[in-house]
mmCIF file of C-alpha atoms and ligand atoms in Angstrom:
data_model
loop_
_atom_site.group_PDB
_atom_site.id
_atom_site.type_symbol
_atom_site.label_atom_id
_atom_site.label_comp_id
_atom_site.label_asym_id
_atom_site.label_seq_id
_atom_site.Cartn_x
_atom_site.Cartn_y
_atom_site.Cartn_z
ATOM 1 C CA MET A 1 28.194 3.081 15.485
ATOM 2 C CA ILE A 2 30.225 0.415 17.148
ATOM 3 C CA GLY A 3 29.622 -3.262 16.338
ATOM 4 C CA LYS A 4 26.618 -4.799 14.588
ATOM 5 C CA PRO A 5 23.451 -2.744 14.562
ATOM 6 C CA VAL A 6 20.631 -4.202 16.613
ATOM 7 C CA ARG A 7 17.542 -4.639 14.504
ATOM 8 C CA TYR A 8 13.881 -5.286 14.977
ATOM 9 C CA PRO A 9 13.104 -9.026 14.680
ATOM 10 C CA LEU A 10 12.426 -10.238 11.066
ATOM 11 C CA GLY A 11 8.635 -10.641 11.644
ATOM 12 C CA LEU A 12 8.257 -7.049 12.774
ATOM 13 C CA ARG A 13 10.425 -5.781 9.925
ATOM 14 C CA VAL A 14 8.331 -7.658 7.357
ATOM 15 C CA LEU A 15 5.080 -6.452 8.920
ATOM 16 C CA HIS A 16 6.416 -2.860 9.058
ATOM 17 C CA TRP A 17 7.107 -2.663 5.334
ATOM 18 C CA LEU A 18 4.078 -4.689 4.221
ATOM 19 C CA MET A 19 1.820 -2.405 6.256
ATOM 20 C CA ALA A 20 3.521 0.724 5.111
ATOM 21 C CA VAL A 21 2.876 -0.242 1.416
ATOM 22 C CA LEU A 22 -0.740 -1.164 2.205
ATOM 23 C CA VAL A 23 -1.369 2.106 4.113
ATOM 24 C CA VAL A 24 -0.138 4.076 1.171
ATOM 25 C CA LEU A 25 -2.440 2.058 -1.067
ATOM 26 C CA MET A 26 -5.370 2.729 1.376
ATOM 27 C CA PHE A 27 -4.878 6.491 1.039
ATOM 28 C CA ALA A 28 -4.817 6.248 -2.786
ATOM 29 C CA LEU A 29 -7.954 4.040 -2.836
ATOM 30 C CA GLY A 30 -9.806 6.052 -0.158
ATOM 31 C CA LEU A 31 -9.236 9.382 -1.860
ATOM 32 C CA THR A 32 -10.193 7.930 -5.244
ATOM 33 C CA ILE A 33 -13.468 6.412 -4.054
ATOM 34 C CA ALA A 34 -14.367 9.592 -2.107
ATOM 35 C CA TYR A 35 -13.298 12.302 -4.527
ATOM 36 C CA ALA A 36 -12.827 10.810 -8.010
ATOM 37 C CA PRO A 37 -14.865 7.591 -8.282
ATOM 38 C CA PRO A 38 -14.806 5.916 -11.704
ATOM 39 C CA ALA A 39 -17.991 6.483 -13.709
ATOM 40 C CA ASP A 40 -18.174 2.751 -14.477
ATOM 41 C CA GLU A 41 -20.279 1.143 -11.700
ATOM 42 C CA ALA A 42 -18.398 -2.164 -11.616
ATOM 43 C CA ARG A 43 -15.035 -0.457 -11.414
ATOM 44 C CA ALA A 44 -16.187 1.824 -8.619
ATOM 45 C CA HIS A 45 -17.494 -1.126 -6.684
ATOM 46 C CA LEU A 46 -14.196 -2.953 -7.172
ATOM 47 C CA LEU A 47 -12.110 -0.054 -5.807
ATOM 48 C CA PHE A 48 -14.567 0.255 -2.806
ATOM 49 C CA ASN A 49 -14.275 -3.420 -2.058
ATOM 50 C CA LEU A 50 -10.465 -3.289 -2.349
ATOM 51 C CA HIS A 51 -10.348 -0.311 0.053
ATOM 52 C CA GLU A 52 -12.588 -1.970 2.575
ATOM 53 C CA SER A 53 -11.136 -5.483 2.347
ATOM 54 C CA THR A 54 -7.497 -4.163 2.505
ATOM 55 C CA GLY A 55 -8.432 -2.053 5.506
ATOM 56 C CA LEU A 56 -9.706 -5.194 7.256
ATOM 57 C CA THR A 57 -6.529 -7.054 6.308
ATOM 58 C CA LEU A 58 -4.507 -4.210 7.872
ATOM 59 C CA LEU A 59 -6.519 -4.514 11.089
ATOM 60 C CA ALA A 60 -5.634 -8.231 11.292
ATOM 61 C CA LEU A 61 -2.007 -7.539 10.524
ATOM 62 C CA LEU A 62 -1.919 -4.848 13.230
ATOM 63 C CA LEU A 63 -3.253 -7.252 15.858
ATOM 64 C CA LEU A 64 -0.518 -9.804 14.899
ATOM 65 C CA ARG A 65 2.086 -7.056 14.987
ATOM 66 C CA ALA A 66 0.981 -5.781 18.340
ATOM 67 C CA LEU A 67 1.216 -9.279 19.788
ATOM 68 C CA LEU A 68 4.769 -9.801 18.444
ATOM 69 C CA ARG A 69 5.766 -6.324 19.622
ATOM 70 C CA LEU A 70 4.374 -6.800 23.117
ATOM 71 C CA ARG A 71 6.115 -10.159 23.435
ATOM 72 C CA GLY A 72 9.507 -9.055 22.146
ATOM 73 C CA GLY A 73 9.828 -5.316 22.738
ATOM 74 C CA ALA A 74 11.945 -2.960 20.602
ATOM 75 C CA PRO A 75 15.751 -3.065 20.235
ATOM 76 C CA ALA A 76 17.520 -0.402 22.301
ATOM 77 C CA LEU A 77 18.244 2.934 20.458
ATOM 78 C CA PRO A 78 21.839 4.101 19.950
ATOM 79 C CA ARG A 79 23.004 6.058 22.958
ATOM 80 C CA SER A 80 23.564 9.116 20.729
ATOM 81 C CA VAL A 81 19.734 9.567 20.594
ATOM 82 C CA GLY A 82 18.860 12.153 23.197
ATOM 83 C CA ARG A 83 15.890 12.070 25.568
ATOM 84 C CA PRO A 84 13.589 14.600 23.796
ATOM 85 C CA VAL A 85 13.948 12.624 20.532
ATOM 86 C CA ARG A 86 13.297 9.316 22.324
ATOM 87 C CA VAL A 87 10.116 10.775 23.848
ATOM 88 C CA LEU A 88 8.943 12.212 20.555
ATOM 89 C CA ALA A 89 9.613 8.924 18.731
ATOM 90 C CA ARG A 90 7.681 7.003 21.411
ATOM 91 C CA LEU A 91 4.699 9.305 21.148
ATOM 92 C CA ASN A 92 4.805 9.085 17.371
ATOM 93 C CA HIS A 93 4.901 5.276 17.420
ATOM 94 C CA ALA A 94 2.090 5.087 19.964
ATOM 95 C CA ALA A 95 0.000 7.449 17.776
ATOM 96 C CA LEU A 96 0.701 5.281 14.719
ATOM 97 C CA TYR A 97 -0.349 2.071 16.496
ATOM 98 C CA LEU A 98 -3.485 3.734 17.879
ATOM 99 C CA LEU A 99 -4.514 5.249 14.503
ATOM 100 C CA LEU A 100 -3.808 2.002 12.636
ATOM 101 C CA LEU A 101 -6.320 0.453 15.089
ATOM 102 C CA VAL A 102 -8.926 3.183 15.136
ATOM 103 C CA GLN A 103 -9.059 3.988 11.436
ATOM 104 C CA PRO A 104 -10.077 0.556 10.062
ATOM 105 C CA VAL A 105 -12.578 0.202 12.923
ATOM 106 C CA LEU A 106 -14.194 3.553 11.992
ATOM 107 C CA GLY A 107 -14.191 2.493 8.336
ATOM 108 C CA LEU A 108 -16.018 -0.736 9.178
ATOM 109 C CA LEU A 109 -18.553 1.084 11.369
ATOM 110 C CA ASP A 110 -18.974 3.710 8.691
ATOM 111 C CA ALA A 111 -19.676 1.106 6.005
ATOM 112 C CA TYR A 112 -22.141 -0.822 8.189
ATOM 113 C CA ALA A 113 -23.965 2.317 9.440
ATOM 114 C CA ALA A 114 -24.485 3.291 5.830
ATOM 115 C CA GLY A 115 -26.089 -0.114 5.267
ATOM 116 C CA ALA A 116 -23.317 -1.547 3.124
ATOM 117 C CA PRO A 117 -21.986 -4.720 4.751
ATOM 118 C CA LEU A 118 -18.569 -5.924 3.671
ATOM 119 C CA VAL A 119 -17.717 -9.097 1.794
ATOM 120 C CA TRP A 120 -13.958 -9.454 2.212
ATOM 121 C CA TYR A 121 -12.425 -9.512 -1.367
ATOM 122 C CA GLU A 122 -15.890 -10.569 -2.482
ATOM 123 C CA LEU A 123 -15.222 -13.930 -0.814
ATOM 124 C CA VAL A 124 -16.020 -13.851 2.915
ATOM 125 C CA PRO A 125 -18.952 -12.009 4.383
ATOM 126 C CA VAL A 126 -17.919 -10.041 7.468
ATOM 127 C CA PRO A 127 -20.701 -9.924 10.029
ATOM 128 C CA LEU A 128 -20.807 -6.908 12.338
ATOM 129 C CA PRO A 129 -23.454 -6.428 14.914
ATOM 130 C CA ILE A 130 -24.601 -2.982 13.955
ATOM 131 C CA ALA A 131 -27.678 -2.242 11.861
ATOM 132 C CA ARG A 132 -28.043 0.592 9.355
ATOM 133 C CA GLN A 133 -28.076 3.875 11.265
ATOM 134 C CA PRO A 134 -29.967 7.154 10.708
ATOM 135 C CA LYS A 135 -28.230 9.587 8.420
ATOM 136 C CA PRO A 136 -26.815 11.944 11.138
ATOM 137 C CA ILE A 137 -25.008 8.983 12.745
ATOM 138 C CA SER A 138 -23.638 7.554 9.510
ATOM 139 C CA ASP A 139 -22.568 11.081 8.477
ATOM 140 C CA ALA A 140 -20.772 11.515 11.813
ATOM 141 C CA LEU A 141 -18.896 8.190 11.219
ATOM 142 C CA VAL A 142 -17.927 9.279 7.738
ATOM 143 C CA ALA A 143 -16.548 12.530 9.199
ATOM 144 C CA ALA A 144 -14.697 10.563 11.962
ATOM 145 C CA HIS A 145 -13.136 8.299 9.229
ATOM 146 C CA TRP A 146 -12.012 11.446 7.361
ATOM 147 C CA TRP A 147 -10.361 12.929 10.509
ATOM 148 C CA GLY A 148 -8.796 9.606 11.276
ATOM 149 C CA ALA A 149 -7.227 9.549 7.849
ATOM 150 C CA ALA A 150 -6.027 13.120 8.288
ATOM 151 C CA ALA A 151 -4.505 12.260 11.667
ATOM 152 C CA LEU A 152 -2.855 9.097 10.349
ATOM 153 C CA PHE A 153 -1.472 11.096 7.420
ATOM 154 C CA ALA A 154 0.080 13.655 9.832
ATOM 155 C CA ALA A 155 1.569 10.934 12.052
ATOM 156 C CA VAL A 156 3.027 9.182 8.976
ATOM 157 C CA ALA A 157 4.464 12.433 7.657
ATOM 158 C CA LEU A 158 6.218 13.192 10.938
ATOM 159 C CA HIS A 159 7.431 9.569 11.093
ATOM 160 C CA VAL A 160 8.945 9.681 7.598
ATOM 161 C CA ALA A 161 10.486 13.111 8.314
ATOM 162 C CA GLY A 162 12.056 11.620 11.523
ATOM 163 C CA ALA A 163 13.351 8.631 9.524
ATOM 164 C CA ALA A 164 14.868 10.962 6.870
ATOM 165 C CA TRP A 165 16.496 13.018 9.674
ATOM 166 C CA HIS A 166 18.055 9.890 11.266
ATOM 167 C CA GLY A 167 19.017 8.351 7.959
ATOM 168 C CA LEU A 168 20.345 11.326 5.968
ATOM 169 C CA ILE A 169 21.389 13.983 8.509
ATOM 170 C CA ARG A 170 22.298 12.212 11.751
ATOM 171 C CA ARG A 171 23.300 8.905 10.118
ATOM 172 C CA ASP A 172 23.031 7.251 13.533
ATOM 173 C CA GLY A 173 21.959 3.771 12.474
ATOM 174 C CA VAL A 174 18.331 4.154 13.641
ATOM 175 C CA VAL A 175 16.930 3.428 10.180
ATOM 176 C CA ARG A 176 19.009 0.269 9.812
ATOM 177 C CA ARG A 177 17.059 -1.116 12.812
ATOM 178 C CA MET A 178 13.977 -1.520 10.532
ATOM 179 C CA VAL A 179 15.592 -2.746 7.316
HETATM 180 C C1 HEM B 1 -5.840 1.962 7.603
HETATM 181 C C2 HEM B 1 -7.026 1.860 7.097
HETATM 182 C C3 HEM B 1 -7.788 2.925 6.361
HETATM 183 C C4 HEM B 1 -7.338 4.147 5.790
HETATM 184 C C5 HEM B 1 -5.943 4.770 5.894
HETATM 185 C C6 HEM B 1 -8.464 4.699 5.095
HETATM 186 C C7 HEM B 1 -8.418 5.969 4.435
HETATM 187 C C8 HEM B 1 -9.527 6.506 3.760
HETATM 188 C C9 HEM B 1 -9.464 7.760 3.125
HETATM 189 C C10 HEM B 1 -8.261 8.695 2.976
HETATM 190 C C11 HEM B 1 -10.709 8.009 2.566
HETATM 191 C C12 HEM B 1 -11.132 9.232 1.804
HETATM 192 C C13 HEM B 1 -11.482 10.356 2.692
HETATM 193 C C14 HEM B 1 -12.901 10.244 3.268
HETATM 194 O O1 HEM B 1 -13.840 10.542 2.619
HETATM 195 O O2 HEM B 1 -12.981 9.717 4.449
HETATM 196 C C15 HEM B 1 -11.563 6.901 2.930
HETATM 197 C C16 HEM B 1 -12.865 6.676 2.600
HETATM 198 C C17 HEM B 1 -13.652 5.599 2.913
HETATM 199 N N1 HEM B 1 -13.268 4.482 3.630
HETATM 200 FE FE1 HEM B 1 -11.402 4.191 4.395
HETATM 201 N N2 HEM B 1 -9.542 3.876 5.232
HETATM 202 C C18 HEM B 1 -9.143 2.766 5.990
HETATM 203 C C19 HEM B 1 -9.969 1.663 6.297
HETATM 204 C C20 HEM B 1 -11.265 1.508 5.880
HETATM 205 C C21 HEM B 1 -12.116 0.326 6.157
HETATM 206 C C22 HEM B 1 -11.641 -0.903 6.944
HETATM 207 C C23 HEM B 1 -13.304 0.525 5.630
HETATM 208 C C24 HEM B 1 -14.544 -0.336 5.600
HETATM 209 C C25 HEM B 1 -14.613 -1.578 5.856
HETATM 210 C C26 HEM B 1 -13.264 1.846 5.011
HETATM 211 C C27 HEM B 1 -14.347 2.416 4.350
HETATM 212 C C28 HEM B 1 -14.311 3.651 3.715
HETATM 213 C C29 HEM B 1 -15.461 4.198 3.041
HETATM 214 C C30 HEM B 1 -16.825 3.598 2.953
HETATM 215 C C31 HEM B 1 -15.040 5.439 2.513
HETATM 216 C C32 HEM B 1 -15.821 6.406 1.648
HETATM 217 C C33 HEM B 1 -16.158 7.671 2.315
HETATM 218 C C34 HEM B 1 -16.773 7.389 3.605
HETATM 219 O O3 HEM B 1 -17.897 6.839 3.717
HETATM 220 O O4 HEM B 1 -16.121 7.735 4.609
HETATM 221 N N3 HEM B 1 -12.006 2.391 5.168
HETATM 222 N N4 HEM B 1 -10.771 5.970 3.672
HETATM 223 C C1 HEM B 2 2.584 4.283 6.132
HETATM 224 C C2 HEM B 2 3.813 4.225 6.467
HETATM 225 C C3 HEM B 2 4.381 3.809 7.836
HETATM 226 C C4 HEM B 2 3.815 3.415 8.948
HETATM 227 C C5 HEM B 2 2.335 3.226 9.281
HETATM 228 C C6 HEM B 2 4.912 3.138 9.920
HETATM 229 C C7 HEM B 2 4.728 2.684 11.225
HETATM 230 C C8 HEM B 2 5.740 2.479 12.154
HETATM 231 C C9 HEM B 2 5.542 2.032 13.502
HETATM 232 C C10 HEM B 2 4.144 1.797 14.176
HETATM 233 C C11 HEM B 2 6.769 1.928 14.103
HETATM 234 C C12 HEM B 2 7.053 1.526 15.528
HETATM 235 C C13 HEM B 2 7.567 0.117 15.573
HETATM 236 C C14 HEM B 2 7.594 -0.493 16.957
HETATM 237 O O1 HEM B 2 8.339 0.007 17.816
HETATM 238 O O2 HEM B 2 6.966 -1.528 17.139
HETATM 239 C C15 HEM B 2 7.753 2.233 13.105
HETATM 240 C C16 HEM B 2 9.082 2.201 13.238
HETATM 241 C C17 HEM B 2 10.023 2.570 12.315
HETATM 242 N N1 HEM B 2 9.756 3.030 11.008
HETATM 243 FE FE1 HEM B 2 7.954 3.172 10.153
HETATM 244 N N2 HEM B 2 6.129 3.385 9.268
HETATM 245 C C18 HEM B 2 5.880 3.806 8.020
HETATM 246 C C19 HEM B 2 6.767 4.209 7.052
HETATM 247 C C20 HEM B 2 8.167 4.214 7.229
HETATM 248 C C21 HEM B 2 9.113 4.742 6.289
HETATM 249 C C22 HEM B 2 8.785 5.187 4.871
HETATM 250 C C23 HEM B 2 10.311 4.642 6.913
HETATM 251 C C24 HEM B 2 11.739 4.980 6.433
HETATM 252 C C25 HEM B 2 11.977 5.710 5.388
HETATM 253 C C26 HEM B 2 10.114 4.106 8.246
HETATM 254 C C27 HEM B 2 11.064 3.842 9.102
HETATM 255 C C28 HEM B 2 10.962 3.332 10.381
HETATM 256 C C29 HEM B 2 12.067 3.040 11.294
HETATM 257 C C30 HEM B 2 13.529 3.291 11.055
HETATM 258 C C31 HEM B 2 11.462 2.582 12.465
HETATM 259 C C32 HEM B 2 12.201 2.197 13.780
HETATM 260 C C33 HEM B 2 12.207 3.278 14.727
HETATM 261 C C34 HEM B 2 12.990 2.889 15.941
HETATM 262 O O3 HEM B 2 14.169 2.701 15.864
HETATM 263 O O4 HEM B 2 12.351 2.700 17.060
HETATM 264 N N3 HEM B 2 8.794 3.860 8.404
HETATM 265 N N4 HEM B 2 7.081 2.523 11.889
#
């Protein structure tokens, strides 16, 4: 690399890493509440509320991030990055943005359709204009939230593999753009 690496603006870098940590936490909480809920009722409820509230927080952070990103754009990639890799990275980033939007929305609909309205961190009730739905509909939303999680996991795995390839094998300065 010649000269100073061009980086994402500070706001986008902070949001990237904050959201990355929260997304990992969301997987841990989601899998725990779905497959290994604590026997203790109060604890189970706390984990549930943390999953749902943090998912809503992520949705708000995503909207802020999308605004910043649409206003400022992304810094140019090093010229050594070829066209196929550029296209793949673009598709991967678009999939990440889309899934980070869809997944919390499905989670919210899922919770409301099951008749369990959300109180954000037990502090702020979150109104949503859908009533409790018949079981087939709420089951379909639960399934959609599961597939959303699987798709997000796949997109993140590809993303991290790409970052490792740039950072450890190519050493082309791409990772430095986000740190
Ligand atoms: C980025 C955001 C989110 C991620 C990555 C995520 C991930 C997951 C995962 C991996 C599971 C366990 C698998 C499953 O049974 O579906 C799960 C379950 C669940 N999530 Fe989320 N979730 C997110 C946002 C939300 C939000 C915002 C809500 C509600 C407000 C929510 C409500 C639920 C509920 C109620 C379950 C229990 C099983 C079910 O009814 O689907 N999630 N989530
Ligand atoms: C849950 C985890 C993660 C999510 C959801 C995520 C999401 C994203 C998104 C949406 C972008 C596109 C940014 C934009 O153009 O506006 C991005 C860029 C980037 N991410 Fe991640 N990321 C995660 C984890 C990581 C990790 C663990 C690394 C590194 C080890 C990483 C390295 C990067 C880099 C280097 C870029 C800039 C790519 C470029 O030059 O265009 N990300 N990430």
